[in-house]
Coordinates of C-alpha atoms and ligand atoms in Angstrom, one line a residue:
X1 CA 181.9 49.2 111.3
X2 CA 181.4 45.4 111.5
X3 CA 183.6 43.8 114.0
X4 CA 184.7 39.8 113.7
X5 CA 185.8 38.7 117.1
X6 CA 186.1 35.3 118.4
X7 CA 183.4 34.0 121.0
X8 CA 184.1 34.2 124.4
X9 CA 180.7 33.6 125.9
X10 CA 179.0 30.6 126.0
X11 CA 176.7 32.4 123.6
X12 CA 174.2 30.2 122.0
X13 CA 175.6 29.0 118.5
X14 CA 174.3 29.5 114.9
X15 CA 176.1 28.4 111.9
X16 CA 176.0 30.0 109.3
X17 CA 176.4 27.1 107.3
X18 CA 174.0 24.1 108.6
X19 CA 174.3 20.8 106.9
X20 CA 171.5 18.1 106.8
X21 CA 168.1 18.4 108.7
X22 CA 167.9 17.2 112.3
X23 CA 164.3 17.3 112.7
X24 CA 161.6 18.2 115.0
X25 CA 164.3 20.0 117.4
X26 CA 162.5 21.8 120.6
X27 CA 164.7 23.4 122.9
X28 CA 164.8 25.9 125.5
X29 CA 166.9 28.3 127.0
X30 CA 166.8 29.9 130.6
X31 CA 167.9 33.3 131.9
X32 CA 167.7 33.4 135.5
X33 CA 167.6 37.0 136.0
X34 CA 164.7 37.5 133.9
X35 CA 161.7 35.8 133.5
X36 CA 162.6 36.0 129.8
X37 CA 163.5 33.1 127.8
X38 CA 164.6 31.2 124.5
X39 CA 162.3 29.2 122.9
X40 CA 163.3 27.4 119.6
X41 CA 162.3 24.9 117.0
X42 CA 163.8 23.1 113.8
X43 CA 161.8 21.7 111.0
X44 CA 162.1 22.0 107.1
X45 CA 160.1 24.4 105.7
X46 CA 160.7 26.1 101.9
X47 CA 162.6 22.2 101.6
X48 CA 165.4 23.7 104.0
X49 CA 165.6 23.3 107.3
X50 CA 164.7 26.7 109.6
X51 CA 166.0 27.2 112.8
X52 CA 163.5 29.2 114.7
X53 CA 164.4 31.2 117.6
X54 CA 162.4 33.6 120.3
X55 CA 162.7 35.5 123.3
X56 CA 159.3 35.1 125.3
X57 CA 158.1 35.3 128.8
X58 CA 156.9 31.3 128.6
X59 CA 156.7 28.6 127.2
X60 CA 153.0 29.3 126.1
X61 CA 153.9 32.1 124.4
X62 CA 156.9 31.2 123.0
X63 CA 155.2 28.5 121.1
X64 CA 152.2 30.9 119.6
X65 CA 154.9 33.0 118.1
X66 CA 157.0 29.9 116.8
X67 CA 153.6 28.7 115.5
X68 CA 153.1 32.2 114.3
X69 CA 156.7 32.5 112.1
X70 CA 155.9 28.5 110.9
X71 CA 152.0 29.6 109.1
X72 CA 153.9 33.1 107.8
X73 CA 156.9 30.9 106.3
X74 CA 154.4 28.1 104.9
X75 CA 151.7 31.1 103.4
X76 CA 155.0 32.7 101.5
X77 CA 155.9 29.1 100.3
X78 CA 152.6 28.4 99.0
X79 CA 153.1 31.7 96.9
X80 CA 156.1 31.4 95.3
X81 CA 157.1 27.9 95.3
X82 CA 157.5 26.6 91.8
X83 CA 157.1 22.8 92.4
X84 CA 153.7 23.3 94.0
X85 CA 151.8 23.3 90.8
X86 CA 148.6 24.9 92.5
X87 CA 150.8 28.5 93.2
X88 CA 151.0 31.8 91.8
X89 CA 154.5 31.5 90.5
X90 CA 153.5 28.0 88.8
X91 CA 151.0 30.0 87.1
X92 CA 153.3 32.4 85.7
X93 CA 155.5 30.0 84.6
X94 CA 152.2 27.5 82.6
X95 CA 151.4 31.4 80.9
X96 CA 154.8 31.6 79.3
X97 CA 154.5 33.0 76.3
X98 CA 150.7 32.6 76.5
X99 CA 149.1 35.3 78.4
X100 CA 149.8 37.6 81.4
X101 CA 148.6 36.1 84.9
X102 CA 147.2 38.4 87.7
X103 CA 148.6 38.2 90.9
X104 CA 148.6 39.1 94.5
X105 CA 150.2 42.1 95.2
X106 CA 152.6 40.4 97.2
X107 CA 154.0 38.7 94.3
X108 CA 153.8 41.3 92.2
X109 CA 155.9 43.7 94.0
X110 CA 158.5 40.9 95.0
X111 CA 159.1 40.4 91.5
X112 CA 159.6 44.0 91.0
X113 CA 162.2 44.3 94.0
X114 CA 163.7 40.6 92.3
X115 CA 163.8 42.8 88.5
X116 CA 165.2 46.0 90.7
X117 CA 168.4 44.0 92.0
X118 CA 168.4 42.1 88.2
X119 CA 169.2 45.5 86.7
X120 CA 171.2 46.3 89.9
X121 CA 174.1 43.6 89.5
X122 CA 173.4 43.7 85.5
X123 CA 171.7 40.4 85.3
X124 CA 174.1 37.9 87.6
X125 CA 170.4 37.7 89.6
X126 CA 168.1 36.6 87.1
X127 CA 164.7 34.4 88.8
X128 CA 164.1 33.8 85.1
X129 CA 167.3 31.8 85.3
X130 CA 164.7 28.8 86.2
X131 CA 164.6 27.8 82.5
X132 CA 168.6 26.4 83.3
X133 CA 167.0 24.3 85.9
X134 CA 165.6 21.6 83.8
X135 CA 168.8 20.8 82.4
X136 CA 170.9 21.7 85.9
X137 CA 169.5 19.4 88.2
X138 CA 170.9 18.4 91.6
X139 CA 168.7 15.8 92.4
X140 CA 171.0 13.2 91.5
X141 CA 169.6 13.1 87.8
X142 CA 172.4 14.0 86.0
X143 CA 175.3 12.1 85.2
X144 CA 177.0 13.5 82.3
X145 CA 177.9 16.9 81.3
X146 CA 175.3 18.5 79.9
X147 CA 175.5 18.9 75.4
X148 CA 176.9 22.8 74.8
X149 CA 173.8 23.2 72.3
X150 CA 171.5 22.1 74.6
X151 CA 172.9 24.6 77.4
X152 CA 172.5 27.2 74.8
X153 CA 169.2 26.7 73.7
X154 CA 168.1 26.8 77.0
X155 CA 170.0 29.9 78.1
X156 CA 168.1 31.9 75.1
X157 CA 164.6 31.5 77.5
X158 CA 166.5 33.3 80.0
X159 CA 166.6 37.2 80.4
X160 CA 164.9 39.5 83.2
X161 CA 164.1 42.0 80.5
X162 CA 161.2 39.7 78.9
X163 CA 159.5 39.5 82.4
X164 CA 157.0 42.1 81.5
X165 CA 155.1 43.5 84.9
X166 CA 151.9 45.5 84.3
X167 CA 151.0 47.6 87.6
X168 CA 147.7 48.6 86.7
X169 CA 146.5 45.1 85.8
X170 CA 149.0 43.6 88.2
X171 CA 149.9 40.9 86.1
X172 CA 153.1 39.6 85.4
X173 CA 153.7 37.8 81.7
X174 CA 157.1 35.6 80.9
X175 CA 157.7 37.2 77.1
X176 CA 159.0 34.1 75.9
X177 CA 157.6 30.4 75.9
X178 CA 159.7 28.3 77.4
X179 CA 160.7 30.8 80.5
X180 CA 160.2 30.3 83.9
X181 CA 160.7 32.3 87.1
X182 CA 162.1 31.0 90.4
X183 CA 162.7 32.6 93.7
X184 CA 165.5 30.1 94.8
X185 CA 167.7 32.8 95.6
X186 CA 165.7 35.7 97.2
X187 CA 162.9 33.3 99.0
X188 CA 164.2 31.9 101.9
X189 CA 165.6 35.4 102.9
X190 CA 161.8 37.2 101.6
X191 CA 160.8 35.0 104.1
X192 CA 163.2 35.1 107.3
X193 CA 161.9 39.1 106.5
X194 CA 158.7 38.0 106.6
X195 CA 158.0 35.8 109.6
X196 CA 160.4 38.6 111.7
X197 CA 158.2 41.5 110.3
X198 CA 155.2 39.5 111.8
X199 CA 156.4 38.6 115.1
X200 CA 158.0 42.3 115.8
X201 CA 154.4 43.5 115.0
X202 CA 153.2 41.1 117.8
X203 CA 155.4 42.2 120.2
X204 CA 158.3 39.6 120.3
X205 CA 161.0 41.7 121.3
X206 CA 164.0 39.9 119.8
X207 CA 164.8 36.3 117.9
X208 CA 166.2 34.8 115.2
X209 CA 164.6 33.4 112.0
X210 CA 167.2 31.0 110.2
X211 CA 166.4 29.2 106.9
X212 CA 169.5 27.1 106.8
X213 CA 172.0 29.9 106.7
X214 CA 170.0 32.9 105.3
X215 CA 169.0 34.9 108.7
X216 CA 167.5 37.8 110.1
X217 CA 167.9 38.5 113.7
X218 CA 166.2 41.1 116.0
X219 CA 166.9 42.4 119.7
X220 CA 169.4 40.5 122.2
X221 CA 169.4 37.2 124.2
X222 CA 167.7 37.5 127.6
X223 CA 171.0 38.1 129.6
X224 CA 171.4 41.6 127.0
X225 CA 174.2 40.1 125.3
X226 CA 174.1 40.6 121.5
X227 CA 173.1 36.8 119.2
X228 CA 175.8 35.1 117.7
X229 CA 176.8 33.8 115.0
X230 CA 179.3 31.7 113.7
X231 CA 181.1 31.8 110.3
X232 CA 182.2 28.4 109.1
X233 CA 185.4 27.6 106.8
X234 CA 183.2 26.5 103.8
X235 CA 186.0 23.4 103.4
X236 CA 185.2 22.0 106.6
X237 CA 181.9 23.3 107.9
X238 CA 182.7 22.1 111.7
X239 CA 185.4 24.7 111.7
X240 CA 184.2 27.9 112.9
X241 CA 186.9 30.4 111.8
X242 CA 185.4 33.4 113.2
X243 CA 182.3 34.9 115.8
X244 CA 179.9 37.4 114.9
X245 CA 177.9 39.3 117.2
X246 CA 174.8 40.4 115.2
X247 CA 172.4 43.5 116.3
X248 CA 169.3 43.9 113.9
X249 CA 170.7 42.3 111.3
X250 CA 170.6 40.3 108.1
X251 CA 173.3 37.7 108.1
X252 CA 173.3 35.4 104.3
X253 CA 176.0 33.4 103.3
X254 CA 175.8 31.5 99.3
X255 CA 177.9 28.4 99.1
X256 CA 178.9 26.1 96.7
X257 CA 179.3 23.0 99.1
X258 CA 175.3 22.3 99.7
X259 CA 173.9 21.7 96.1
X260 CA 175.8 20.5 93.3
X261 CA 176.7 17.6 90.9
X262 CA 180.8 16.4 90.0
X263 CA 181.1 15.8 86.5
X264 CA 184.3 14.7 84.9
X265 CA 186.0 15.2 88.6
X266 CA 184.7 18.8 88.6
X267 CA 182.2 20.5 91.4
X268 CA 179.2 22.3 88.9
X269 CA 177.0 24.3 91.7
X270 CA 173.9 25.2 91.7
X271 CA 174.1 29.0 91.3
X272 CA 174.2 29.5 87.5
X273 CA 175.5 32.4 85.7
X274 CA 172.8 33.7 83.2
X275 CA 175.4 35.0 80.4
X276 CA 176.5 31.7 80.0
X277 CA 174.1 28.9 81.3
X278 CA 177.1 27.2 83.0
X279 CA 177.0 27.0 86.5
X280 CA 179.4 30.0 88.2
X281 CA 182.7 29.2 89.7
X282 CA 185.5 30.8 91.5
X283 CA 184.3 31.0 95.1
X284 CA 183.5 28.5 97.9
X285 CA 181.1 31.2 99.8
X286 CA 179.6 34.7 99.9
X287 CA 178.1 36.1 102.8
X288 CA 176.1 39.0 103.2
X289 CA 175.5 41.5 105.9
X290 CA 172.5 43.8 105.5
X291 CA 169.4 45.3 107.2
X292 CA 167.2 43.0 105.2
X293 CA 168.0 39.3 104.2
X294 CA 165.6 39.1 101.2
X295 CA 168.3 41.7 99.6
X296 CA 171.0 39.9 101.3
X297 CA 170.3 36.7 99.5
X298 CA 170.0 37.7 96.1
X299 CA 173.3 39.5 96.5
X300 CA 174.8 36.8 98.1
X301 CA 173.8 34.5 94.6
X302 CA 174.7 37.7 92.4
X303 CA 178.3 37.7 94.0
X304 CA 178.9 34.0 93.3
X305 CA 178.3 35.0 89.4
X306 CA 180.2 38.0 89.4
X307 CA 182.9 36.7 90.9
X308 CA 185.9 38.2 93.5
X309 CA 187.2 41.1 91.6
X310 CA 183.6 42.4 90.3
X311 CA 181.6 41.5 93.2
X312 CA 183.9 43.3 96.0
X313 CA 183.8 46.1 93.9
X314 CA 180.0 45.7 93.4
X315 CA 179.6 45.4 97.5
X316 CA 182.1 48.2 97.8
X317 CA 180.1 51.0 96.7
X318 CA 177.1 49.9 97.9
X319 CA 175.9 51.3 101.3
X320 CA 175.3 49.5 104.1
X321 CA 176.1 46.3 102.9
X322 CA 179.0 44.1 103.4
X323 CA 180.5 41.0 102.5
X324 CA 183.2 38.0 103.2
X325 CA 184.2 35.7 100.1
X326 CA 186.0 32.7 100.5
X327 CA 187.6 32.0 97.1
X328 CA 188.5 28.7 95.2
X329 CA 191.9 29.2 97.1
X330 CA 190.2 29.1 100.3
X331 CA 191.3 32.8 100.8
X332 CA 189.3 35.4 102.8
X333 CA 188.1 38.4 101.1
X334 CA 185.9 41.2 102.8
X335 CA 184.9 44.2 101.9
X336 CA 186.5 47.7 103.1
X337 CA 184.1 48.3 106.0
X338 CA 185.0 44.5 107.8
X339 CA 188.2 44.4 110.0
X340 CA 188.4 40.9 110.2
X341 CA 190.3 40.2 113.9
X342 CA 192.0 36.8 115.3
X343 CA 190.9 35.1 112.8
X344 CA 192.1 31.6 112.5
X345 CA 191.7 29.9 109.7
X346 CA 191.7 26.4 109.1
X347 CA 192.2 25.0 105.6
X348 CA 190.9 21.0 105.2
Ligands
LIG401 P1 170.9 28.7 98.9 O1 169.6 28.1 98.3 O2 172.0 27.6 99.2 O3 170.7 29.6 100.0 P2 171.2 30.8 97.0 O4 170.5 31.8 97.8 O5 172.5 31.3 96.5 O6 171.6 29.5 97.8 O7 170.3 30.4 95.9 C1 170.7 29.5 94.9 C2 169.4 29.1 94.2 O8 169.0 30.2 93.4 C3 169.6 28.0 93.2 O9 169.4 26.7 93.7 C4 168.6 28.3 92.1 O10 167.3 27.9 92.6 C5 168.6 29.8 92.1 N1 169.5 30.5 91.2 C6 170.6 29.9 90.6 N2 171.3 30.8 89.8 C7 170.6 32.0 89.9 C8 170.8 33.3 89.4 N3 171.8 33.6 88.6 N4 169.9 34.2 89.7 C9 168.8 34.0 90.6 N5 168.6 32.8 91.1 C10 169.5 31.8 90.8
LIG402 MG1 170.7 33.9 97.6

């Protein structure tokens, strides 16, 4: 069973929840009883800032696995990054109702995990939800509420079922023209996966890989004490309501305070609920507990569409997998398996 405590250590600290990109962050931890230490750097990577962390026996080696978990991160991104017009995904998306594109197997069995959790959560994760995005934006670009016919048009293009995988062939082909695939939701976490999978197989006996919230985390600090990490009240993201000691874990939290636009005095986010086109509302943030964080994102995202009721219920019967909502009422939910103790929490 998960426990919530509050921190009494001087534990090293990571939000959940990290706003803005510092930049270029080096740091370093010491243990004095062991010749172990932290080593750890910040930079944007994916467009998010990662907050790499590693238990090593110097600094030399410290930095070859950080460099290590960087090229793993940046090899994935220039995979499935759908700006970079040169990638596989981009690919995909120019073939849309064209022709089927061959892939690497890489990509080709992360979009079948990606239509695995689609039929999973009955289409609240969609990657072909990417059509929404050119009318969606959260760059600033939008000012006015997007026309209803417009939204529905565009909503039409998107549907997992018409993302057609052939295994022999290994191509993947978007039915429809006009579709497009994204991996904004499952990405980051494929990726924490990833770089952790890499540096394991190396020999790095603990660490934390952190793409701006989405986190996998291996092994203990130094000292034997379990890693941290700290769960934010989504309405004031200095407030840390609760500590979490984490043990080879997957640790994902969806929120609706780091992308979005306000139209008409109302907060549209940037998780979008396929049935509709609109973006989803009802909960400030979802976070995920789970062996693996690429499955923890994408159910983090799938329980911001389903909503409270639906998605406790959905994260109720599955196993191993856990969750705490804050609603629109700033109101903590978990699931059955999370006693929640001394919480505080804080509203505004
Ligand atoms: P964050 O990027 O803040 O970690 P999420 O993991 O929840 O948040 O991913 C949200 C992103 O996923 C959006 O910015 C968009 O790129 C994409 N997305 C939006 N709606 C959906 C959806 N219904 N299914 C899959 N991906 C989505
Ligand atoms: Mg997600």
């Amino acid at each position: 069973m998960l426990r919530l405590k509050q921190a009494t250590s001087s534990a090293i600290l990571f939000f959940l929840v990290v706003s803005g990109y510092s930049g270029g962050l080096n740091s370093t931890f010491r243990d004095n009883t062991s010749n172990l230490e932290v080593y750890q750097r910040t930079l944007k990577l994916m467009g998010s800032r990662f907050d790499l962390t590693v238990v090593a026996e110097n600094q030399k080696k410290g930095d070859e696995y950080l460099d290590m978990a960087i090229s793993e991160i940046s090899r994935i991104e220039k995979i499935i990054s759908s700006w970079d017009s040169q990638s596989q995904t981009s690919a995909i998306n120019r073939n849309a109702g064209v022709s089927p594109v061959k892939v690497d197997s890489e990509l080709f069995q992360l979009i079948e995990r990606a239509l695995k959790i689609s039929k999973l959560t009955q289409g609240a994760f969609d990657i072909s939800y990417a059509s929404m995005d050119r009318i969606w934006k959260f760059d600033g670009s939008v000012t006015e509420m997007p026309q209803a016919e417009v939204i529905k048009q565009s909503v039409s293009k998107v549907g997992y079922q018409n993302i057609i995988l052939n295994h022999k062939e290994q191509t993947v082909f978007l039915k429809n023209k006009g579709m497009k695939i994204g991996f904004g939701a499952i990405g980051k976490g494929y990726a924490a996966d990833k770089a952790k999978k890499l540096l394991v197989k190396h020999g790095v006996t603990s660490g934390i890989i952190n793409a701006s919230g989405d986190l996998n985390a291996w092994g203990t600090q130094p000292d034997g004490k379990d890693w941290m990490v700290a769960i934010v009240n989504p309405l004031n993201k200095s407030k840390v309501f609760s500590w979490l000691p984490i043990k080879d874990q997957a640790v994902v939290t969806s929120g609706n305070y780091e992308k979005y636009i306000i139209l008409n005095g109302e907060r549209y986010t940037h998780i979008i609920d396929p049935r509709t086109g609109y973006p989803s509302k009802g909960i400030l943030s979802a976070t995920i507990f789970t062996k693996n964080a690429e499955l923890a994102d994408a159910l983090a995202t799938s329980i911001f569409v389903m909503g409270v009721e639906t998605g406790l219920d959905f994260v109720n019967q599955l196993k191993g997998v856990e969750c705490i909502i804050v609603d629109e009422n700033n109101k903590i939910i978990t699931s059955k398996n999370i006693a929640l103790k001394e919480i505080e929490t804080q509203s505004r």
